Amino acid sequence: MTATRFCIVRHGETDWNVERRCQGHLDIELNALGRRQALAAAASLAGQRFDSVHTSDLGRTRATAEAIAQRLGLPVCNEPGLRERHYGIFQGRTADEVAAIDPESHDRYRTRDLDHDFGGGETLRAFARRVIQTVDRLAAAHAGQTLLLVTHGGVLDVIYRHAHGRDLVSARDFVIPNAAFNWLCVDGRVWHVERWADQDHLAHTLDEVA
């Protein structure tokens, strides 16, 4: 078997997720629900076999990955290539706040301009290239294995579009929930999505805050 199977998990919820405040490279901690989501993900994956665990090097992903890896009995490998996009002036702000101070950048964000860096950030084109190169590299290095990746919403957006052969500029019409499971298989240049946005393990965490 040459294919590499991935379970890719977005980090648990943060307060800035709730506020719809852009995080990017800023290191924001999980909130109480996010920590419960990480533990729920860990409990659900405890019976699965993984060969290694790889995470973005930001705190919210690392905390989520460590909760899962502890149950799996595996170390956590930092993978900077899985880090969220650097959003320049958007970081620490909501879209409405950016619209008030920089309408042009807000418009470029809204239309998903491929080559705008939001004032010192990362262009969407460069970000997508980084993400796909990282996953392709991991797939090639771990052929025939099953890997757990813990990453961010923007990274998963790129992966979903790439796996389905979709462009980067159309509006998102799929969900990327915190702490959901996204199962994919990569065999050379062929990507296949097995299951997306599986949240069954999170039902009780949602009940607690309903």
CSV table of C-alpha atoms in Angstrom, one decimal:
chain,number,residue,atom,x,y,z
A,1,MET,CA,0.0,0.0,0.0
A,2,THR,CA,1.5,3.4,-1.1
A,3,ALA,CA,-1.4,5.7,0.0
A,4,THR,CA,-1.1,7.8,3.1
A,5,ARG,CA,-4.3,8.2,5.2
A,6,PHE,CA,-4.9,11.4,7.2
A,7,CYS,CA,-7.2,12.3,9.9
A,8,ILE,CA,-7.0,16.1,9.9
A,9,VAL,CA,-8.5,18.0,12.9
A,10,ARG,CA,-9.0,21.7,13.3
A,11,HIS,CA,-8.0,22.9,16.8
A,12,GLY,CA,-10.7,23.3,19.5
A,13,GLU,CA,-12.6,26.5,19.9
A,14,THR,CA,-11.1,29.8,21.1
A,15,ASP,CA,-12.7,32.9,22.3
A,16,TRP,CA,-11.7,34.6,19.1
A,17,ASN,CA,-13.4,32.0,17.1
A,18,VAL,CA,-16.6,32.9,18.9
A,19,GLU,CA,-16.0,36.6,18.3
A,20,ARG,CA,-15.1,35.9,14.6
A,21,ARG,CA,-11.8,37.7,15.3
A,22,CYS,CA,-8.9,36.7,12.9
A,23,GLN,CA,-6.2,34.8,14.7
A,24,GLY,CA,-3.7,33.9,11.9
A,25,HIS,CA,-0.2,33.6,13.5
A,26,LEU,CA,-1.3,35.1,16.8
A,27,ASP,CA,-1.1,32.5,19.6
A,28,ILE,CA,-4.6,32.3,21.2
A,29,GLU,CA,-5.4,29.7,23.8
A,30,LEU,CA,-8.4,27.2,23.7
A,31,ASN,CA,-11.4,28.3,25.7
A,32,ALA,CA,-13.3,26.0,28.1
A,33,LEU,CA,-15.4,24.5,25.3
A,34,GLY,CA,-12.3,24.1,23.1
A,35,ARG,CA,-10.5,22.1,25.9
A,36,ARG,CA,-13.6,19.8,26.2
A,37,GLN,CA,-13.6,19.4,22.4
A,38,ALA,CA,-10.0,18.3,22.5
A,39,LEU,CA,-10.7,15.8,25.2
A,40,ALA,CA,-13.7,14.5,23.3
A,41,ALA,CA,-11.7,14.1,20.1
A,42,ALA,CA,-9.0,12.2,22.1
A,43,ALA,CA,-11.5,9.8,23.6
A,44,SER,CA,-13.1,9.1,20.2
A,45,LEU,CA,-9.7,8.5,18.5
A,46,ALA,CA,-8.2,6.4,21.3
A,47,GLY,CA,-9.2,3.2,19.6
A,48,GLN,CA,-7.7,4.2,16.2
A,49,ARG,CA,-4.3,3.2,15.1
A,50,PHE,CA,-2.0,6.1,14.0
A,51,ASP,CA,1.7,6.0,13.1
A,52,SER,CA,2.4,9.6,14.1
A,53,VAL,CA,0.9,12.9,15.2
A,54,HIS,CA,1.8,16.2,13.5
A,55,THR,CA,0.6,19.7,14.5
A,56,SER,CA,0.9,23.3,13.6
A,57,ASP,CA,3.3,25.0,16.1
A,58,LEU,CA,0.7,27.4,17.5
A,59,GLY,CA,-0.6,26.9,21.0
A,60,ARG,CA,-4.2,26.2,20.1
A,61,THR,CA,-3.3,23.4,17.8
A,62,ARG,CA,-0.6,22.0,20.0
A,63,ALA,CA,-2.9,21.8,23.0
A,64,THR,CA,-5.5,20.0,20.9
A,65,ALA,CA,-2.8,17.6,19.5
A,66,GLU,CA,-1.3,16.9,22.9
A,67,ALA,CA,-4.7,15.9,24.3
A,68,ILE,CA,-5.2,13.3,21.5
A,69,ALA,CA,-1.6,12.1,21.4
A,70,GLN,CA,-1.6,11.4,25.1
A,71,ARG,CA,-4.4,8.9,24.6
A,72,LEU,CA,-2.7,7.4,21.6
A,73,GLY,CA,0.7,7.1,23.4
A,74,LEU,CA,2.5,9.0,20.7
A,75,PRO,CA,4.8,12.1,20.7
A,76,VAL,CA,3.7,15.3,18.9
A,77,CYS,CA,5.7,16.5,16.0
A,78,ASN,CA,5.7,20.2,15.3
A,79,GLU,CA,5.1,21.0,11.6
A,80,PRO,CA,5.3,24.7,10.9
A,81,GLY,CA,3.9,24.1,7.4
A,82,LEU,CA,0.5,23.4,9.0
A,83,ARG,CA,0.4,26.8,10.6
A,84,GLU,CA,-2.5,29.1,9.8
A,85,ARG,CA,-2.1,31.8,7.1
A,86,HIS,CA,-0.6,35.1,8.2
A,87,TYR,CA,-3.4,37.6,7.7
A,88,GLY,CA,-1.4,40.9,8.1
A,89,ILE,CA,-3.6,43.7,9.4
A,90,PHE,CA,-6.5,41.3,9.9
A,91,GLN,CA,-4.8,39.6,12.8
A,92,GLY,CA,-6.5,40.5,16.0
A,93,ARG,CA,-9.4,42.2,14.2
A,94,THR,CA,-12.8,41.3,12.9
A,95,ALA,CA,-13.7,41.8,9.3
A,96,ASP,CA,-15.9,44.7,10.2
A,97,GLU,CA,-13.0,46.4,12.0
A,98,VAL,CA,-10.7,46.0,9.0
A,99,ALA,CA,-13.5,47.4,6.7
A,100,ALA,CA,-13.5,50.5,8.9
A,101,ILE,CA,-9.7,51.2,8.7
A,102,ASP,CA,-8.7,49.6,5.3
A,103,PRO,CA,-11.7,49.1,2.9
A,104,GLU,CA,-9.4,48.0,0.1
A,105,SER,CA,-7.9,45.1,2.1
A,106,HIS,CA,-11.4,44.1,3.3
A,107,ASP,CA,-12.6,44.0,-0.3
A,108,ARG,CA,-9.6,41.9,-1.3
A,109,TYR,CA,-10.4,39.6,1.6
A,110,ARG,CA,-14.0,39.3,0.6
A,111,THR,CA,-13.2,38.5,-3.0
A,112,ARG,CA,-10.4,36.1,-2.0
A,113,ASP,CA,-7.7,37.9,-4.0
A,114,LEU,CA,-4.9,35.4,-4.6
A,115,ASP,CA,-2.1,37.9,-4.5
A,116,HIS,CA,-2.9,40.4,-1.7
A,117,ASP,CA,-0.9,40.1,1.5
A,118,PHE,CA,-3.0,42.4,3.8
A,119,GLY,CA,0.0,44.5,4.6
A,120,GLY,CA,2.9,42.2,5.3
A,121,GLY,CA,0.9,39.0,5.6
A,122,GLU,CA,0.8,35.9,3.4
A,123,THR,CA,-0.9,35.9,0.0
A,124,LEU,CA,-3.6,33.2,-0.5
A,125,ARG,CA,-1.5,31.8,-3.4
A,126,ALA,CA,1.6,31.4,-1.3
A,127,PHE,CA,-0.3,30.0,1.6
A,128,ALA,CA,-2.0,27.4,-0.5
A,129,ARG,CA,1.3,26.4,-2.0
A,130,ARG,CA,2.8,26.0,1.4
A,131,VAL,CA,-0.1,23.8,2.7
A,132,ILE,CA,-0.2,21.5,-0.3
A,133,GLN,CA,3.6,21.1,-0.3
A,134,THR,CA,3.5,20.2,3.4
A,135,VAL,CA,0.8,17.6,3.1
A,136,ASP,CA,2.4,16.1,-0.1
A,137,ARG,CA,5.7,15.9,1.7
A,138,LEU,CA,4.2,14.2,4.7
A,139,ALA,CA,2.3,11.7,2.5
A,140,ALA,CA,5.5,10.8,0.6
A,141,ALA,CA,7.5,10.4,3.8
A,142,HIS,CA,4.9,8.2,5.4
A,143,ALA,CA,3.6,6.1,2.5
A,144,GLY,CA,1.3,3.3,3.7
A,145,GLN,CA,0.8,4.9,7.1
A,146,THR,CA,-2.0,6.7,8.9
A,147,LEU,CA,-1.3,10.2,10.3
A,148,LEU,CA,-3.1,12.6,12.6
A,149,LEU,CA,-2.7,16.2,11.6
A,150,VAL,CA,-4.0,19.0,13.9
A,151,THR,CA,-4.2,22.4,12.1
A,152,HIS,CA,-6.4,25.4,11.3
A,153,GLY,CA,-9.5,26.4,9.4
A,154,GLY,CA,-7.6,28.2,6.6
A,155,VAL,CA,-5.4,25.1,6.1
A,156,LEU,CA,-8.4,22.8,5.9
A,157,ASP,CA,-10.1,25.2,3.4
A,158,VAL,CA,-7.1,24.8,1.1
A,159,ILE,CA,-7.0,21.0,1.5
A,160,TYR,CA,-10.7,20.6,0.8
A,161,ARG,CA,-10.5,22.6,-2.4
A,162,HIS,CA,-7.4,20.9,-3.6
A,163,ALA,CA,-8.8,17.4,-2.9
A,164,HIS,CA,-11.9,18.3,-4.8
A,165,GLY,CA,-10.2,20.1,-7.7
A,166,ARG,CA,-11.8,23.4,-6.8
A,167,ASP,CA,-10.5,26.9,-7.1
A,168,LEU,CA,-9.3,29.1,-4.3
A,169,VAL,CA,-11.4,32.1,-5.0
A,170,SER,CA,-15.0,30.9,-5.0
A,171,ALA,CA,-17.0,31.4,-1.8
A,172,ARG,CA,-16.8,28.6,0.8
A,173,ASP,CA,-19.8,26.4,0.7
A,174,PHE,CA,-18.6,23.7,3.1
A,175,VAL,CA,-18.1,23.7,6.9
A,176,ILE,CA,-14.9,23.4,8.9
A,177,PRO,CA,-16.0,22.9,12.5
A,178,ASN,CA,-13.6,23.1,15.5
A,179,ALA,CA,-12.3,19.7,16.5
A,180,ALA,CA,-14.2,17.8,13.8
A,181,PHE,CA,-12.5,14.8,12.0
A,182,ASN,CA,-11.7,15.1,8.3
A,183,TRP,CA,-10.5,11.8,6.8
A,184,LEU,CA,-8.5,11.9,3.5
A,185,CYS,CA,-6.3,9.6,1.5
A,186,VAL,CA,-3.3,10.8,-0.6
A,187,ASP,CA,-1.7,8.5,-3.1
A,188,GLY,CA,0.9,10.3,-5.2
A,189,ARG,CA,-1.1,13.1,-6.9
A,190,VAL,CA,-4.5,11.6,-6.2
A,191,TRP,CA,-6.4,12.9,-3.2
A,192,HIS,CA,-9.6,11.4,-2.0
A,193,VAL,CA,-11.9,12.7,0.8
A,194,GLU,CA,-13.3,9.8,2.7
A,195,ARG,CA,-15.3,11.8,5.3
A,196,TRP,CA,-15.5,15.5,6.1
A,197,ALA,CA,-16.6,17.4,9.2
A,198,ASP,CA,-17.4,14.4,11.3
A,199,GLN,CA,-18.7,15.9,14.6
A,200,ASP,CA,-20.4,12.9,16.2
A,201,HIS,CA,-17.9,12.8,19.0
A,202,LEU,CA,-18.7,16.4,20.0
A,203,ALA,CA,-22.4,15.9,20.7
A,204,HIS,CA,-22.0,15.9,24.4
A,205,THR,CA,-19.8,18.9,24.5
A,206,LEU,CA,-22.4,20.9,22.6
A,207,ASP,CA,-25.1,19.7,25.0
A,208,GLU,CA,-23.1,21.0,28.0
A,209,VAL,CA,-23.3,24.6,26.7
A,210,ALA,CA,-26.7,24.5,25.0
